[in-house]
């Protein structure tokens, strides 16, 4: 069994040995012994695993590496999602800036060249609709779409 795994899990949650002992209904001395490398019973490991919401194999010697890899993969996925979110938001702001600049230019052209007709309204309205849709997708619907995709994927995989 890897005592470092239990200690790392405890420290990652900023718990003292006393807090872990209380949460797992074990004695502080038992926690100290386990973290010092003494062998623990299956019952003790089960109690500790339940507190950390992981399986017993993950805190035993064979499970430490998969747990760390899982945690690292989850962090990598979070970083990738955050990068994608930032890219989507910056793309929206870039499109919004181009929309404003081009439509101001069209307005000026319309006012000086053909002031009798108001044709600049059409590109303003049509392009504005697409900008609004993009903004809704980026800022409001993204979480909903992601949840729907995950639920749909799980439903298909269960069949």
PDB file of C-alpha atoms in Angstrom:
ATOM      1  CA  UNK A   1       0.000   0.000   0.000  1.00  0.00           C
ATOM      2  CA  UNK A   2       1.228   3.493  -0.737  1.00  0.00           C
ATOM      3  CA  UNK A   3       1.089   5.709   2.303  1.00  0.00           C
ATOM      4  CA  UNK A   4       2.028   8.669   0.136  1.00  0.00           C
ATOM      5  CA  UNK A   5      -1.230   8.348  -1.805  1.00  0.00           C
ATOM      6  CA  UNK A   6      -3.370   8.714   1.316  1.00  0.00           C
ATOM      7  CA  UNK A   7      -1.235  11.559   2.597  1.00  0.00           C
ATOM      8  CA  UNK A   8      -1.387  13.325  -0.794  1.00  0.00           C
ATOM      9  CA  UNK A   9      -5.160  12.946  -0.928  1.00  0.00           C
ATOM     10  CA  UNK A  10      -5.479  14.275   2.620  1.00  0.00           C
ATOM     11  CA  UNK A  11      -3.187  17.233   1.979  1.00  0.00           C
ATOM     12  CA  UNK A  12      -4.833  18.053  -1.363  1.00  0.00           C
ATOM     13  CA  UNK A  13      -8.035  18.657   0.576  1.00  0.00           C
ATOM     14  CA  UNK A  14      -6.151  20.570   3.296  1.00  0.00           C
ATOM     15  CA  UNK A  15      -7.288  18.135   5.978  1.00  0.00           C
ATOM     16  CA  UNK A  16      -5.429  17.367   9.136  1.00  0.00           C
ATOM     17  CA  UNK A  17      -4.937  13.783  10.283  1.00  0.00           C
ATOM     18  CA  UNK A  18      -7.561  14.458  12.941  1.00  0.00           C
ATOM     19  CA  UNK A  19     -10.110  15.540  10.344  1.00  0.00           C
ATOM     20  CA  UNK A  20      -9.472  12.464   8.204  1.00  0.00           C
ATOM     21  CA  UNK A  21      -9.757  10.261  11.281  1.00  0.00           C
ATOM     22  CA  UNK A  22     -13.068  11.845  12.236  1.00  0.00           C
ATOM     23  CA  UNK A  23     -14.507  11.607   8.727  1.00  0.00           C
ATOM     24  CA  UNK A  24     -13.470   7.982   8.326  1.00  0.00           C
ATOM     25  CA  UNK A  25     -14.432   6.967  11.893  1.00  0.00           C
ATOM     26  CA  UNK A  26     -10.894   5.802  12.561  1.00  0.00           C
ATOM     27  CA  UNK A  27      -8.451   6.807  15.258  1.00  0.00           C
ATOM     28  CA  UNK A  28      -5.796   9.435  14.642  1.00  0.00           C
ATOM     29  CA  UNK A  29      -3.183   6.848  15.567  1.00  0.00           C
ATOM     30  CA  UNK A  30      -4.462   4.553  12.779  1.00  0.00           C
ATOM     31  CA  UNK A  31      -4.131   7.357  10.236  1.00  0.00           C
ATOM     32  CA  UNK A  32      -0.610   8.083  11.492  1.00  0.00           C
ATOM     33  CA  UNK A  33       0.388   4.425  11.223  1.00  0.00           C
ATOM     34  CA  UNK A  34      -0.953   4.139   7.679  1.00  0.00           C
ATOM     35  CA  UNK A  35       0.836   7.305   6.584  1.00  0.00           C
ATOM     36  CA  UNK A  36       4.046   5.970   8.158  1.00  0.00           C
ATOM     37  CA  UNK A  37       3.885   2.878   5.988  1.00  0.00           C
ATOM     38  CA  UNK A  38       2.267   0.258   8.214  1.00  0.00           C
ATOM     39  CA  UNK A  39      -0.111  -2.245   6.661  1.00  0.00           C
ATOM     40  CA  UNK A  40      -3.817  -1.413   6.907  1.00  0.00           C
ATOM     41  CA  UNK A  41      -6.749  -3.788   6.933  1.00  0.00           C
ATOM     42  CA  UNK A  42      -9.251  -3.903   4.110  1.00  0.00           C
ATOM     43  CA  UNK A  43     -11.873  -2.409   6.434  1.00  0.00           C
ATOM     44  CA  UNK A  44      -9.625   0.547   7.223  1.00  0.00           C
ATOM     45  CA  UNK A  45      -8.801   1.095   3.558  1.00  0.00           C
ATOM     46  CA  UNK A  46     -12.507   0.918   2.711  1.00  0.00           C
ATOM     47  CA  UNK A  47     -13.298   3.599   5.282  1.00  0.00           C
ATOM     48  CA  UNK A  48     -10.586   5.895   3.925  1.00  0.00           C
ATOM     49  CA  UNK A  49     -11.575   5.232   0.314  1.00  0.00           C
ATOM     50  CA  UNK A  50     -15.186   6.091   1.127  1.00  0.00           C
ATOM     51  CA  UNK A  51     -14.125   9.445   2.569  1.00  0.00           C
ATOM     52  CA  UNK A  52     -12.160  10.310  -0.584  1.00  0.00           C
ATOM     53  CA  UNK A  53     -14.893   8.872  -2.828  1.00  0.00           C
ATOM     54  CA  UNK A  54     -12.494   6.530  -4.623  1.00  0.00           C
ATOM     55  CA  UNK A  55     -12.090   2.757  -4.781  1.00  0.00           C
ATOM     56  CA  UNK A  56      -9.878   0.762  -2.446  1.00  0.00           C
ATOM     57  CA  UNK A  57      -7.615  -0.275  -5.321  1.00  0.00           C
ATOM     58  CA  UNK A  58      -6.889   3.356  -6.074  1.00  0.00           C
ATOM     59  CA  UNK A  59      -5.395   3.935  -2.631  1.00  0.00           C
ATOM     60  CA  UNK A  60      -3.582   0.631  -2.514  1.00  0.00           C
ATOM     61  CA  UNK A  61      -0.185   0.296  -4.180  1.00  0.00           C
ATOM     62  CA  UNK A  62      -1.640  -0.764  -7.531  1.00  0.00           C
ATOM     63  CA  UNK A  63      -4.091   2.088  -7.723  1.00  0.00           C
ATOM     64  CA  UNK A  64      -1.930   5.114  -7.045  1.00  0.00           C
ATOM     65  CA  UNK A  65      -0.716   5.621 -10.581  1.00  0.00           C
ATOM     66  CA  UNK A  66      -4.150   5.334 -12.249  1.00  0.00           C
ATOM     67  CA  UNK A  67      -5.555   7.830  -9.734  1.00  0.00           C
ATOM     68  CA  UNK A  68      -2.820  10.349 -10.491  1.00  0.00           C
ATOM     69  CA  UNK A  69      -3.211   9.793 -14.236  1.00  0.00           C
ATOM     70  CA  UNK A  70      -6.984  10.237 -13.937  1.00  0.00           C
ATOM     71  CA  UNK A  71      -6.525  13.472 -12.021  1.00  0.00           C
ATOM     72  CA  UNK A  72      -3.987  14.742 -14.566  1.00  0.00           C
ATOM     73  CA  UNK A  73      -6.264  13.794 -17.477  1.00  0.00           C
ATOM     74  CA  UNK A  74      -9.192  15.587 -15.848  1.00  0.00           C
ATOM     75  CA  UNK A  75      -7.041  18.684 -15.372  1.00  0.00           C
ATOM     76  CA  UNK A  76      -5.878  18.513 -19.001  1.00  0.00           C
ATOM     77  CA  UNK A  77      -9.491  18.257 -20.152  1.00  0.00           C
ATOM     78  CA  UNK A  78     -10.452  21.266 -18.029  1.00  0.00           C
ATOM     79  CA  UNK A  79      -7.605  23.272 -19.522  1.00  0.00           C
ATOM     80  CA  UNK A  80      -8.633  22.303 -23.064  1.00  0.00           C
ATOM     81  CA  UNK A  81     -12.262  23.261 -22.377  1.00  0.00           C
ATOM     82  CA  UNK A  82     -11.127  26.590 -20.948  1.00  0.00           C
ATOM     83  CA  UNK A  83      -8.933  27.248 -23.998  1.00  0.00           C
ATOM     84  CA  UNK A  84     -11.841  26.435 -26.327  1.00  0.00           C
ATOM     85  CA  UNK A  85     -14.127  28.748 -24.343  1.00  0.00           C
ATOM     86  CA  UNK A  86     -11.614  31.604 -24.519  1.00  0.00           C
ATOM     87  CA  UNK A  87     -11.156  31.023 -28.264  1.00  0.00           C
ATOM     88  CA  UNK A  88     -14.929  31.121 -28.817  1.00  0.00           C
ATOM     89  CA  UNK A  89     -15.320  34.305 -26.780  1.00  0.00           C
ATOM     90  CA  UNK A  90     -12.407  36.054 -28.511  1.00  0.00           C
ATOM     91  CA  UNK A  91     -13.841  35.002 -31.893  1.00  0.00           C
ATOM     92  CA  UNK A  92     -17.158  36.564 -30.934  1.00  0.00           C
ATOM     93  CA  UNK A  93     -15.547  39.831 -29.846  1.00  0.00           C
ATOM     94  CA  UNK A  94     -13.457  39.947 -33.022  1.00  0.00           C
ATOM     95  CA  UNK A  95     -16.582  39.448 -35.166  1.00  0.00           C
ATOM     96  CA  UNK A  96     -18.426  42.096 -33.158  1.00  0.00           C
ATOM     97  CA  UNK A  97     -15.627  44.605 -33.710  1.00  0.00           C
ATOM     98  CA  UNK A  98     -15.582  43.931 -37.467  1.00  0.00           C
ATOM     99  CA  UNK A  99     -19.381  44.252 -37.514  1.00  0.00           C
ATOM    100  CA  UNK A 100     -19.280  47.665 -35.844  1.00  0.00           C
ATOM    101  CA  UNK A 101     -16.455  49.031 -38.014  1.00  0.00           C
ATOM    102  CA  UNK A 102     -17.904  47.819 -41.322  1.00  0.00           C
ATOM    103  CA  UNK A 103     -21.415  48.996 -40.509  1.00  0.00           C
ATOM    104  CA  UNK A 104     -20.150  52.432 -39.461  1.00  0.00           C
ATOM    105  CA  UNK A 105     -18.339  52.620 -42.781  1.00  0.00           C
ATOM    106  CA  UNK A 106     -21.519  51.573 -44.627  1.00  0.00           C
ATOM    107  CA  UNK A 107     -23.511  54.183 -42.715  1.00  0.00           C
ATOM    108  CA  UNK A 108     -21.071  56.930 -43.696  1.00  0.00           C
ATOM    109  CA  UNK A 109     -21.147  55.814 -47.342  1.00  0.00           C
ATOM    110  CA  UNK A 110     -24.949  55.701 -47.292  1.00  0.00           C
ATOM    111  CA  UNK A 111     -25.284  59.192 -45.765  1.00  0.00           C
ATOM    112  CA  UNK A 112     -22.825  60.884 -48.133  1.00  0.00           C
ATOM    113  CA  UNK A 113     -23.458  59.020 -51.398  1.00  0.00           C
ATOM    114  CA  UNK A 114     -27.203  58.261 -51.332  1.00  0.00           C
ATOM    115  CA  UNK A 115     -28.855  60.095 -48.435  1.00  0.00           C
ATOM    116  CA  UNK A 116     -32.330  59.635 -49.929  1.00  0.00           C
ATOM    117  CA  UNK A 117     -32.336  55.832 -49.412  1.00  0.00           C
ATOM    118  CA  UNK A 118     -31.507  54.006 -46.224  1.00  0.00           C
ATOM    119  CA  UNK A 119     -29.938  50.801 -47.552  1.00  0.00           C
ATOM    120  CA  UNK A 120     -27.293  50.355 -44.811  1.00  0.00           C
ATOM    121  CA  UNK A 121     -30.050  49.042 -42.511  1.00  0.00           C
ATOM    122  CA  UNK A 122     -30.174  45.702 -44.394  1.00  0.00           C
ATOM    123  CA  UNK A 123     -26.582  44.569 -43.786  1.00  0.00           C
ATOM    124  CA  UNK A 124     -26.818  46.014 -40.273  1.00  0.00           C
ATOM    125  CA  UNK A 125     -29.915  43.924 -39.457  1.00  0.00           C
ATOM    126  CA  UNK A 126     -28.922  40.697 -41.224  1.00  0.00           C
ATOM    127  CA  UNK A 127     -25.339  40.645 -39.976  1.00  0.00           C
ATOM    128  CA  UNK A 128     -26.527  41.778 -36.528  1.00  0.00           C
ATOM    129  CA  UNK A 129     -28.829  38.766 -36.344  1.00  0.00           C
ATOM    130  CA  UNK A 130     -25.912  36.433 -36.962  1.00  0.00           C
ATOM    131  CA  UNK A 131     -23.812  38.238 -34.352  1.00  0.00           C
ATOM    132  CA  UNK A 132     -26.648  37.878 -31.814  1.00  0.00           C
ATOM    133  CA  UNK A 133     -26.938  34.167 -32.585  1.00  0.00           C
ATOM    134  CA  UNK A 134     -23.198  33.699 -32.170  1.00  0.00           C
ATOM    135  CA  UNK A 135     -23.272  35.595 -28.865  1.00  0.00           C
ATOM    136  CA  UNK A 136     -26.162  33.460 -27.605  1.00  0.00           C
ATOM    137  CA  UNK A 137     -24.301  30.297 -28.551  1.00  0.00           C
ATOM    138  CA  UNK A 138     -21.035  31.389 -26.940  1.00  0.00           C
ATOM    139  CA  UNK A 139     -22.394  32.888 -23.723  1.00  0.00           C
ATOM    140  CA  UNK A 140     -25.737  31.214 -23.037  1.00  0.00           C
ATOM    141  CA  UNK A 141     -26.185  27.984 -24.971  1.00  0.00           C
ATOM    142  CA  UNK A 142     -22.653  26.518 -24.737  1.00  0.00           C
ATOM    143  CA  UNK A 143     -23.220  24.841 -21.366  1.00  0.00           C
ATOM    144  CA  UNK A 144     -26.620  23.591 -22.444  1.00  0.00           C
ATOM    145  CA  UNK A 145     -25.220  22.153 -25.701  1.00  0.00           C
ATOM    146  CA  UNK A 146     -22.362  20.455 -23.848  1.00  0.00           C
ATOM    147  CA  UNK A 147     -24.725  18.877 -21.305  1.00  0.00           C
ATOM    148  CA  UNK A 148     -27.066  17.708 -24.079  1.00  0.00           C
ATOM    149  CA  UNK A 149     -24.160  16.173 -26.019  1.00  0.00           C
ATOM    150  CA  UNK A 150     -22.924  14.316 -22.923  1.00  0.00           C
ATOM    151  CA  UNK A 151     -26.410  13.024 -22.082  1.00  0.00           C
ATOM    152  CA  UNK A 152     -26.969  11.923 -25.672  1.00  0.00           C
ATOM    153  CA  UNK A 153     -23.601  10.161 -25.786  1.00  0.00           C
ATOM    154  CA  UNK A 154     -24.338   8.326 -22.542  1.00  0.00           C
ATOM    155  CA  UNK A 155     -27.765   7.318 -23.820  1.00  0.00           C
ATOM    156  CA  UNK A 156     -26.298   5.912 -27.037  1.00  0.00           C
ATOM    157  CA  UNK A 157     -23.554   4.052 -25.184  1.00  0.00           C
ATOM    158  CA  UNK A 158     -26.087   2.404 -22.846  1.00  0.00           C
ATOM    159  CA  UNK A 159     -27.957   0.827 -25.777  1.00  0.00           C
TER     160      UNK A 159
END
